[in-house]
Coordinates of C-alpha atoms in Angstrom, one line a residue:
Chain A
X26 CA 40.3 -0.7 13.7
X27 CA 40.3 -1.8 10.2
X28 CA 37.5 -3.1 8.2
X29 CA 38.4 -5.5 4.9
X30 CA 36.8 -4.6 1.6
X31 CA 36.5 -6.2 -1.9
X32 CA 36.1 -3.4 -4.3
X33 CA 36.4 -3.9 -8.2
X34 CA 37.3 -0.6 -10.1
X35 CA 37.5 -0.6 -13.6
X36 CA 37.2 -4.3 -13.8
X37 CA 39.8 -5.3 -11.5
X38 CA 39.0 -6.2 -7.8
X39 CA 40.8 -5.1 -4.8
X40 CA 40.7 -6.6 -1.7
X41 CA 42.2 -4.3 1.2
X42 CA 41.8 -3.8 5.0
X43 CA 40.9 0.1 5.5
X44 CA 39.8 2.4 8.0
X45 CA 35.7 3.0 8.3
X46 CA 36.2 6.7 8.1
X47 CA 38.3 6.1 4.9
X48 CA 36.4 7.9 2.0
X49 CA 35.7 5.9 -1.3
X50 CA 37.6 8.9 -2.8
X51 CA 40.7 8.2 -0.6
X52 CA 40.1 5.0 -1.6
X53 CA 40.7 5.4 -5.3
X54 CA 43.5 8.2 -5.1
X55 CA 45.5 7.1 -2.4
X56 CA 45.1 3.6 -1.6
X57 CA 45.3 2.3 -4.9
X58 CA 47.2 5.4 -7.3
X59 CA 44.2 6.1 -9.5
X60 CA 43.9 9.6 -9.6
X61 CA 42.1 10.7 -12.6
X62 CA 39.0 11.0 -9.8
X63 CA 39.5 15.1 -8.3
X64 CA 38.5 15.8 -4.8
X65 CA 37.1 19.3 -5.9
X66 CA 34.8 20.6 -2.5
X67 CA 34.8 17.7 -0.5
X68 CA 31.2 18.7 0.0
X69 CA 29.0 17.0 -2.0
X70 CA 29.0 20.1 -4.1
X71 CA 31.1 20.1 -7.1
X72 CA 30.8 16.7 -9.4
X73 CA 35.3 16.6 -9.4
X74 CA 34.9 13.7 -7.2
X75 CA 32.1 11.8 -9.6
X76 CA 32.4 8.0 -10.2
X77 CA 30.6 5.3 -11.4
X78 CA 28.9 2.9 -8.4
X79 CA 26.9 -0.3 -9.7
X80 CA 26.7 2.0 -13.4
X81 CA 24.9 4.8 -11.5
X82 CA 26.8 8.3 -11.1
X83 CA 27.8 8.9 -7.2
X84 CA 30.0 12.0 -5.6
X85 CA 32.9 9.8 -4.1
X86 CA 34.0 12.1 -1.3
X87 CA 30.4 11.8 0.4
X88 CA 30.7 8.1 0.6
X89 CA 32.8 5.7 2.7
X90 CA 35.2 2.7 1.1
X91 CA 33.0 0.0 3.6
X92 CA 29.8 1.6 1.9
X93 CA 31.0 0.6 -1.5
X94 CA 32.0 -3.1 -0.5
X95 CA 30.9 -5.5 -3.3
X96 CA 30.2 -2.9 -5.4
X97 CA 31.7 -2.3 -9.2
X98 CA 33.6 1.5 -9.4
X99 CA 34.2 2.9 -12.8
X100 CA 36.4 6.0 -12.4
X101 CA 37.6 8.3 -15.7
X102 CA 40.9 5.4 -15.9
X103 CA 38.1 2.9 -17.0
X104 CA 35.9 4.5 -19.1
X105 CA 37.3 3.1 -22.4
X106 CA 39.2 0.0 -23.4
X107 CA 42.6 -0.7 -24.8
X108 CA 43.9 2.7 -24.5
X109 CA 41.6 4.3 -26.1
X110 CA 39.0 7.3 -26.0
X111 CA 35.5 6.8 -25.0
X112 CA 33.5 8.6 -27.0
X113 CA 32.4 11.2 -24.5
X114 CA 36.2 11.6 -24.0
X115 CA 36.3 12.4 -27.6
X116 CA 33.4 14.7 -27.9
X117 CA 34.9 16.8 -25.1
X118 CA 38.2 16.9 -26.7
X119 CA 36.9 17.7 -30.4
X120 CA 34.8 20.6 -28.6
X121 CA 36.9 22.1 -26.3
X122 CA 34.9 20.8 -23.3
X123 CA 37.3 21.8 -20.7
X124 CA 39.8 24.3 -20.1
X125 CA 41.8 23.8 -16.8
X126 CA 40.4 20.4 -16.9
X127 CA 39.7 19.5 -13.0
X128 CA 36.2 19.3 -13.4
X129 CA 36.3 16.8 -16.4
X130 CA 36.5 13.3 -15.2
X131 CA 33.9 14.1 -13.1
X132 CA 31.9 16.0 -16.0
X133 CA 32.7 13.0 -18.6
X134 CA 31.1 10.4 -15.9
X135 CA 28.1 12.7 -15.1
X136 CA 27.9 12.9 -18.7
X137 CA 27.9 9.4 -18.9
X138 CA 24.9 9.1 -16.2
X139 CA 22.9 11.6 -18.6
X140 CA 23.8 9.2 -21.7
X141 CA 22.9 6.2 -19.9
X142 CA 19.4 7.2 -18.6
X143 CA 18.3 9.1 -21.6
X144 CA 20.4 8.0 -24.7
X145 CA 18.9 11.2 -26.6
X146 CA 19.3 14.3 -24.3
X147 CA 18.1 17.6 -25.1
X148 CA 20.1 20.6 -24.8
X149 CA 17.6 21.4 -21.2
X150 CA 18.4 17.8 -20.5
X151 CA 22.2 17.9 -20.4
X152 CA 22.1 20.7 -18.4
X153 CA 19.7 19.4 -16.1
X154 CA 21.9 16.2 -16.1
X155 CA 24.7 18.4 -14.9
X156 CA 23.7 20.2 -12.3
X157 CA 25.7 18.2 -10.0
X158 CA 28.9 19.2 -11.2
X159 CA 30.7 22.9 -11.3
X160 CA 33.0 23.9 -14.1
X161 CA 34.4 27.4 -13.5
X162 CA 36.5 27.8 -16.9
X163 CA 33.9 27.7 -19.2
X164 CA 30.7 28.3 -18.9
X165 CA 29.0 25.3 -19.5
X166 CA 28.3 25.7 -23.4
X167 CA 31.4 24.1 -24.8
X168 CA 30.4 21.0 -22.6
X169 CA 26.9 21.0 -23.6
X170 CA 28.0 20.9 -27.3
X171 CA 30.4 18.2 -26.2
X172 CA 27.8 16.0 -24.9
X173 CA 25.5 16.4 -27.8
X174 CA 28.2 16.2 -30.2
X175 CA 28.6 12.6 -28.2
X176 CA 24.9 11.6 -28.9
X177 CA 25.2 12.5 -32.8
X178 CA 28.5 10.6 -32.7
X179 CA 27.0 7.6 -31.4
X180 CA 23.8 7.4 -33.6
X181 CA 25.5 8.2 -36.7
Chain B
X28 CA 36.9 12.8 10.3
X29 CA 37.6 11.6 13.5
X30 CA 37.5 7.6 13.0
X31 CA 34.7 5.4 14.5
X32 CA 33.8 1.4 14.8
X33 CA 31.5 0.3 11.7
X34 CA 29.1 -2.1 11.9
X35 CA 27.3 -3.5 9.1
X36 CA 24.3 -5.7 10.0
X37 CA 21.9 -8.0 7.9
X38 CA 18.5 -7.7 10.2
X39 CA 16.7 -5.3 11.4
X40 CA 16.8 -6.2 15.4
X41 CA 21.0 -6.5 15.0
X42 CA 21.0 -2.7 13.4
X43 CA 19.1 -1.8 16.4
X44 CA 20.8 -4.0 19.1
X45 CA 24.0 -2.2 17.9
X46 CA 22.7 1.2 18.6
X47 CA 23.4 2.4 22.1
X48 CA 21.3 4.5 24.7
X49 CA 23.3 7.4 24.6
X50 CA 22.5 10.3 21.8
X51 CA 25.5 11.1 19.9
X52 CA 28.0 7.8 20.8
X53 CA 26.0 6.1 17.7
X54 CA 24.8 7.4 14.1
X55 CA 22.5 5.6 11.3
X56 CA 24.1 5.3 7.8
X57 CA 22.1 4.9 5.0
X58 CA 22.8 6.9 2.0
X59 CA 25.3 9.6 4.2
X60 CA 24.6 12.9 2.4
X61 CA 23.8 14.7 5.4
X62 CA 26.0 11.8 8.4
X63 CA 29.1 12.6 6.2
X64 CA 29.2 16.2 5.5
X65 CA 28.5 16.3 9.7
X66 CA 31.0 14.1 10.7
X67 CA 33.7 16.0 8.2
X68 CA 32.7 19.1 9.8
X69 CA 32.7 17.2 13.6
X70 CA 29.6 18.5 13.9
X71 CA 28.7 14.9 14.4
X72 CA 31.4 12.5 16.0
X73 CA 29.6 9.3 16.8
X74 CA 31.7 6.6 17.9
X75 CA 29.9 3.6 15.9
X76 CA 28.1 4.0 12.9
X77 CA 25.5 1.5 12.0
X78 CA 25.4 0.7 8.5
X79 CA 22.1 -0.2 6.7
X80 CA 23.0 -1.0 3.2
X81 CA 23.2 -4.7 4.1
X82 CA 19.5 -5.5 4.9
X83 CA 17.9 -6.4 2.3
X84 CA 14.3 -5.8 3.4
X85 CA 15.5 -1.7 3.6
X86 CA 15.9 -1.8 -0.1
X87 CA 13.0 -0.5 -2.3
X88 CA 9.5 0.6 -2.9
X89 CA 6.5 -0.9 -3.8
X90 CA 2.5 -0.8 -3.5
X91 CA 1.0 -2.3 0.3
X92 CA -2.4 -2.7 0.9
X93 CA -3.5 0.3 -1.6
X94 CA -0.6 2.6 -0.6
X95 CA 2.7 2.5 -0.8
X96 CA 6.2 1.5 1.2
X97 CA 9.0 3.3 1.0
X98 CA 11.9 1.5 2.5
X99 CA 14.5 3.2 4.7
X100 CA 17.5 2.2 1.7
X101 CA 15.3 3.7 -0.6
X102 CA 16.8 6.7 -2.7
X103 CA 15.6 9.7 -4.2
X104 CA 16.4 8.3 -7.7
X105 CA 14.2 5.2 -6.8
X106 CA 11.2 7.4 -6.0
X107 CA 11.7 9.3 -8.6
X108 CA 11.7 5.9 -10.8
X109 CA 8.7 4.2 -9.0
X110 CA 5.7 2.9 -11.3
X111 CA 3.9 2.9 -7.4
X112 CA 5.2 6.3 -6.9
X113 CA 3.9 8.0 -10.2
X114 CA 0.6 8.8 -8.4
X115 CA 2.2 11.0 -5.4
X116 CA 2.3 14.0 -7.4
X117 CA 3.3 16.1 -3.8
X118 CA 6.1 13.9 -3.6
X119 CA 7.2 13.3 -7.1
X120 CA 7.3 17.0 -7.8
X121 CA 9.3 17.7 -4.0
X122 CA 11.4 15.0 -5.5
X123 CA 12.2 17.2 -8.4
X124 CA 13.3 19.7 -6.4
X125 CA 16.7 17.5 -5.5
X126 CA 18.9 18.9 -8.4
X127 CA 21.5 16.7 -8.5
X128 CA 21.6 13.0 -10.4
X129 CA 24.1 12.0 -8.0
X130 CA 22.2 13.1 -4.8
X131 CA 19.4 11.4 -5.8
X132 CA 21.0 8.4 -6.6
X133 CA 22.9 7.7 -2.7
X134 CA 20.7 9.8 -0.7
X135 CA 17.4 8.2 0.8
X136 CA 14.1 9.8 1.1
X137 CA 14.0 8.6 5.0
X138 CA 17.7 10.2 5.2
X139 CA 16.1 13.4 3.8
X140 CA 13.3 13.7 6.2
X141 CA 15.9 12.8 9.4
X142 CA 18.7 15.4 7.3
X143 CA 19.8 17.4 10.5
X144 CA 18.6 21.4 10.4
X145 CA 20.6 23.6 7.4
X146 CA 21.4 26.8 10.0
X147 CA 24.4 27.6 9.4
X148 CA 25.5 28.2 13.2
X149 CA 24.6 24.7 13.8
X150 CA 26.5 23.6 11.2
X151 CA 29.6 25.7 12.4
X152 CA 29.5 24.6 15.8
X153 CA 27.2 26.4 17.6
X154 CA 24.8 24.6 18.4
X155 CA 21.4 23.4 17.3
X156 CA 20.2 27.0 19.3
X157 CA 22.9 29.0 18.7
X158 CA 23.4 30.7 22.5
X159 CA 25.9 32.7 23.3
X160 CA 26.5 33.8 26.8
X161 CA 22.3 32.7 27.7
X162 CA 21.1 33.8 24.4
X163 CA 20.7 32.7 21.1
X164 CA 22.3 34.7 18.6
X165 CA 19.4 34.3 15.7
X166 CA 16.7 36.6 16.2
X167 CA 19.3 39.5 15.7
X168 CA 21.7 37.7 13.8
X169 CA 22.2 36.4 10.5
X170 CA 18.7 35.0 9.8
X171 CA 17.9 35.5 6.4
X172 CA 16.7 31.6 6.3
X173 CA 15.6 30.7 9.6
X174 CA 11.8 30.7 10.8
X175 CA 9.3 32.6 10.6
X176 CA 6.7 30.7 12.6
X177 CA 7.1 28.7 15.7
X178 CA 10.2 31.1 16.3
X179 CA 9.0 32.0 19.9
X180 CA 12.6 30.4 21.0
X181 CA 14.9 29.0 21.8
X182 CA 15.0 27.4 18.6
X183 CA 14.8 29.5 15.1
X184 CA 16.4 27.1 12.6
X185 CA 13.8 25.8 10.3
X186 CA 13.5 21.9 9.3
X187 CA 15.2 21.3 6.2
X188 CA 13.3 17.9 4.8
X189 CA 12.3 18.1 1.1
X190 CA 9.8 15.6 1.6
X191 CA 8.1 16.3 4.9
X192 CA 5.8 18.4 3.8
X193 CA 4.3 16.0 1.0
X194 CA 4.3 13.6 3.3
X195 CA 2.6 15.1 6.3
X196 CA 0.0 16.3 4.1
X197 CA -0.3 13.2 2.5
X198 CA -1.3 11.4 5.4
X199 CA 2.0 8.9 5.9
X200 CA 3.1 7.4 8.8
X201 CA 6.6 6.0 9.6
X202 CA 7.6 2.5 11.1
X203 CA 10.0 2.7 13.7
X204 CA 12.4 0.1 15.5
X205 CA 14.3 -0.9 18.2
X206 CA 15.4 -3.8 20.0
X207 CA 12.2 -4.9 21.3
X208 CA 10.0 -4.2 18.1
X209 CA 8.4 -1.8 15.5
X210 CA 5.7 1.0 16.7
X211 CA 4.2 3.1 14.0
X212 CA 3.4 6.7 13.9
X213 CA 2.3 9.8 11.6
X214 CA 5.4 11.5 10.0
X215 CA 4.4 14.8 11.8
X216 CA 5.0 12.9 15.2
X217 CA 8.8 12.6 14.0
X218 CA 8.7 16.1 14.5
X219 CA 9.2 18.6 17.8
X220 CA 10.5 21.6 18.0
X221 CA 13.5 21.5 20.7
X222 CA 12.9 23.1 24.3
X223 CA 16.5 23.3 25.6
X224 CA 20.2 22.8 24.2
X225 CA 20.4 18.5 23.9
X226 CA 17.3 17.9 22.5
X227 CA 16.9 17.0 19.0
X228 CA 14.4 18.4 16.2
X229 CA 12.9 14.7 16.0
X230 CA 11.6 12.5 18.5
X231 CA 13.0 9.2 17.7
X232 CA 15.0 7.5 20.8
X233 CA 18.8 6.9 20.3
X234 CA 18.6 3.6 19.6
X235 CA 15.4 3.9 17.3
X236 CA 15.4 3.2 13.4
X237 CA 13.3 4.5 10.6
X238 CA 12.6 1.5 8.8
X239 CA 10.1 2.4 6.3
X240 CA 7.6 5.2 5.2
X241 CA 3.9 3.9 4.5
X242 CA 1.9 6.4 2.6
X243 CA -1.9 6.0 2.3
X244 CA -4.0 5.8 -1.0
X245 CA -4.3 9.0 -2.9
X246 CA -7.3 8.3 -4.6
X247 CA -9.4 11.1 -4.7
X248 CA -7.2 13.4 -3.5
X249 CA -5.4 16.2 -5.2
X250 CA -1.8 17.1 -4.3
X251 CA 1.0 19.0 -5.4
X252 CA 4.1 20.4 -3.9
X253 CA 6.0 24.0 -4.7
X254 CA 9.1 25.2 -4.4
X255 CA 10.3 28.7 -3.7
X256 CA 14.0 28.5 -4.5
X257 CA 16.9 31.3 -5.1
X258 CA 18.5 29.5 -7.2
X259 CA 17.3 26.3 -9.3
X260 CA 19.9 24.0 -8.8
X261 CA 21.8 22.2 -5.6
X262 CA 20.3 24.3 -2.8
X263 CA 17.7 24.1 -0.4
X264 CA 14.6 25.7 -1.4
X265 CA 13.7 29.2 0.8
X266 CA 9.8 27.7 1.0
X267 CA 8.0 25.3 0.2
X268 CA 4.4 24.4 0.4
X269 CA 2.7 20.9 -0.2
X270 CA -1.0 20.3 -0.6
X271 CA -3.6 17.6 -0.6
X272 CA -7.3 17.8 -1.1
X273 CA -9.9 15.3 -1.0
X274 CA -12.5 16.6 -3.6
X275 CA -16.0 16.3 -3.6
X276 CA -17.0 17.5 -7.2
X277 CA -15.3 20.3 -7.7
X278 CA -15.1 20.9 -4.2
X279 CA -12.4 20.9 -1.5
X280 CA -13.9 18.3 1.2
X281 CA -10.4 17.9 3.3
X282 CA -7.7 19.5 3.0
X283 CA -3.8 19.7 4.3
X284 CA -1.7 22.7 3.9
X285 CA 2.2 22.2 4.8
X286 CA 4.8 24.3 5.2
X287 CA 8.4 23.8 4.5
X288 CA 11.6 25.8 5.7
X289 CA 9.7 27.8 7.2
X290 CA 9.7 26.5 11.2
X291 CA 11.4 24.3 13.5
X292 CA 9.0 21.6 11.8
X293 CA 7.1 21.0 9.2
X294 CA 4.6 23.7 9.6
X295 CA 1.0 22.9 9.3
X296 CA -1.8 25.6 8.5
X297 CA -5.1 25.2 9.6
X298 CA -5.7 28.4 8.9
X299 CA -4.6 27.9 4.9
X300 CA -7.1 24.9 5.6
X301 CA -9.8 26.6 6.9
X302 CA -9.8 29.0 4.1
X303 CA -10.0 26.2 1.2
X304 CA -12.8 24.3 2.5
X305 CA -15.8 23.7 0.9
X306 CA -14.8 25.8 -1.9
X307 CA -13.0 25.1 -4.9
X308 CA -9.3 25.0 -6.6
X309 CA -9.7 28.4 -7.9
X310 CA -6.8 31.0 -8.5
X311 CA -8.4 33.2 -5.9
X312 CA -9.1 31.2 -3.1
X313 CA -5.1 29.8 -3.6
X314 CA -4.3 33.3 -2.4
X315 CA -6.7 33.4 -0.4
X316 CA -4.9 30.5 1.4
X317 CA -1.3 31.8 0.8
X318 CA -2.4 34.8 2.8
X319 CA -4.0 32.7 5.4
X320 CA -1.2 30.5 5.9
X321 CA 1.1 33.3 6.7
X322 CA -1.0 35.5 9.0
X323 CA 0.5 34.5 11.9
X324 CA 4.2 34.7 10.8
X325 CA 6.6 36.7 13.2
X326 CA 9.4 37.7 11.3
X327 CA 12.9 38.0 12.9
X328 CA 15.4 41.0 12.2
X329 CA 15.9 40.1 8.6
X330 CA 13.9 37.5 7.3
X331 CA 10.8 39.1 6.7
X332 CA 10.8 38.9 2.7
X333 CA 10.0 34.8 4.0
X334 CA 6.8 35.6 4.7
X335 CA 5.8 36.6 1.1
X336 CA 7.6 33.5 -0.1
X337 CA 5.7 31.1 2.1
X338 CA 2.5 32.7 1.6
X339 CA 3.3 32.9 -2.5
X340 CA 4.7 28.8 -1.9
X341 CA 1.0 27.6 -0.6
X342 CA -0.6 29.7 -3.5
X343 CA 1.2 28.2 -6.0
X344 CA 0.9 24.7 -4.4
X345 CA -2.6 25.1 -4.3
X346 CA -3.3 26.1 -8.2
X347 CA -0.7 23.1 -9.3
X348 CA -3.6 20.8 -7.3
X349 CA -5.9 22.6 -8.8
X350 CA -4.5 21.8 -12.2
X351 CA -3.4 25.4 -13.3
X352 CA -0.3 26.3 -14.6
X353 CA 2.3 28.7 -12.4
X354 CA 4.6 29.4 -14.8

């Protein structure tokens, strides 16, 4: 049994017939090729899996496609225009926010959560904002920095 | 995943006409934290799942007739936004307690107190009680999380709701469907602790719904909620405790003590009650109460370091009503 589905990601909308058990995850990565979106623990642990639902940060692989119907996705591919760097993106490259990178698209759109909620974070706050999402390179300070460095980038 | 017929209905009375007789052939989506990470695990493998996202009256939370309505699409993140919410300080503070932004933002606050039990030989396949050959395998097992009251068997796992608690000692009650209507009852009635292998750790009938959470005025009561927790982010807490106190002057006139992760249900203490009545929200009658509330505890082989947490949990709860500081 297949269910049909009108899903717009990054601004373009997809209509498809998928399973119900399909995950919105699956959704992105294999049903339509985007796969800047990590499944990391499949367990609603790790962040790798983060995307944008309706502008609100959601782990992907602990949703279904059919639950996302109607909705607008933003996944790392969308982030910023015209081949480009969002300014997030930026920050974390300028401040050596990653190192393997797996965690980052998911990082960059929790990030982006943070940003969105509270557009001048404290250090306490970004890590709060974060808690969602494992990095196991790291150790976290490099990404702090970047996201602060991505506040000071956009108010000055 | 094993793959399943998906319904999405726009009433109420359709969600519930879809839902069948039989426990386990159907399963309730709301937000899917907890239905998800089951089914991926096939610890749940219901052959339809009933999706509420598409009724409209689910959605949201607002004030009712001096209280407050919680709908069943409601999310964490909502609560946690709600002007109506702000003066449920047991509930705002248990809301807290769910770390992470994109938890809060798909999982619902009726999904959290209907989030089947954490033990982790249910969630591997065991069973809700865990027996092995005519016995359960908790008492001398791994049980480093399980209960610590209301443990006299066969079941040792320990509700898991964040929200219980608050709400229980907060006076809510839930509204329940089905085909042929709503009933309504306290949140502690949701609650049982289950006699034999088959029966569930709430009471609701298979093809029942949760449709919305009605908490009373808090006016002139004082409430708080604490959390015992290993470590602070994307885990269950080891205790918790919630309070509520109707004052009279700087007296306690009622009061509710709850228990969290600590048995089968929500746990409540008379006893931790008893001992704050008629007096007031001082530092020593809070331990006074922690002590009280955990009296009774029976420890299993290696859990006993939960009985200090619960009793320190109600303590703390109890000087955070009280308006003190806990560091």
């Amino acid at each position: 049994m297949t269910i049909p589905v009108s899903i717009a990601i990054n601004g373009r909308r997809y209509d498809r017939e998928v399973e119900p058990r399909l995950l919105l995850v699956h959704f992105i990565r294999d049903t339509l090729g985007l796969t800047g979106t990590k499944v990391g623990c499949d367990t609603s642990q790790c962040g790798a899996c983060t995307v944008l639902l309706d502008g609100a940060a959601v782990k992907s692989c602990t949703c279904l496609a059919v639950q996302a119907d109607g909705a607008e996705i933003t996944t790392i591919e969308g982030l910023a225009d015209d081949g480009g760097l969002h300014p997030l993106q930026e920050s974390f490259w300028n401040k050596h926010g990653l190192q393997c990178g797996f965690c980052t698209p998911g990082m960059i759109l929790a990030a982006h959560e943070i940003l969105r909620t509270n557009p001048d974070p404290s250090d306490e706050e970004i890590r709060h904002g974060l808690e969602g999402n494992f990095c196991r390179c790291t150790g976290y300070q490099n990404i702090v920095r970047a996201v602060r460095d991505a506040v000071q980038e956009e108010t000055s | 995943m094993r793959n399943f017929e998906y319904l999405a209905p726009t009433q109420v009375k359709a969600a519930a006409q879809a839902l069948s007789e039989h426990e386990g052939v159907t399963a309730v989506l709301a937000g899917g934290t907890d239905l998800l990470s089951l089914m991926k695990q096939r610890v749940a493998n219901p052959q339809r799942v009933v999706g509420l996202r598409g009724i409209r009256e689910l959605h949201g939370i607002a004030k009712q007739g001096g209280g407050m309505r919680i709908g069943a699409m409601a999310t964490i993140q909502d609560l946690l936004d709600s002007k109506a919410a702000g003066a449920y300080t047991a509930l705002m503070q248990a809301a807290k307690g769910i770390t992470s932004p994109q938890i809060r933002a798909m999982g619902t606050v009726v999904g959290d107190l209907l989030q089947r039990p954490r033990c982790w030989y249910y969630r591997n396949g065991h069973g809700l009680l865990a027996m092995h050959e005519g016995k359960s395998m908790v008492p001398n097992g791994e049980n480093r999380y399980h209960a610590i009251l209301g443990n006299k068997g066969p079941a040792y796992f320990v509700s898991a709701s964040s929200f219980a608690p608050a709400l229980i000692a907060l006076g809510a009650q839930v509204t329940v469907a089905d085909a042929e209507g709503e009933r309504q009852m306290p949140v502690k009635d949701l609650f049982r602790i289950p006699g034999a292998e088959g029966e569930r750790e709430n009471t609701l009938k298979p093809n029942e719904i949760v449709i919305e959470i009605l908490v009373p005025s808090v006016s002139g009561w004082k409430t708080a909620t604490y959390e015992v927790r290993q470590r602070r982010l994307l885990d269950w807490p080891l205790a918790t405790a919630s309070v509520a106190c109707r004052m009279s002057g700087n007296n306690v006139r009622d009061a509710r003590v709850v228990m969290g992760h600590v048995a089968p249900i929500p746990w409540r203490s008379s006893e931790a009650e008893t001992a704050l009545k008629s007096k007031g929200l001082s530092d020593g009658n809070a331990e006074a109460a922690g002590k009280a509330a955990v009296a009774a505890a029976t420890p299993l082989s290696g859990n006993k370091a939960k009985v200090q947490l619960a009793g320190v949990a109600v303590k703390r709860a109890v000087m955070l009503a009280g308006g003190r500081s806990v560091v």
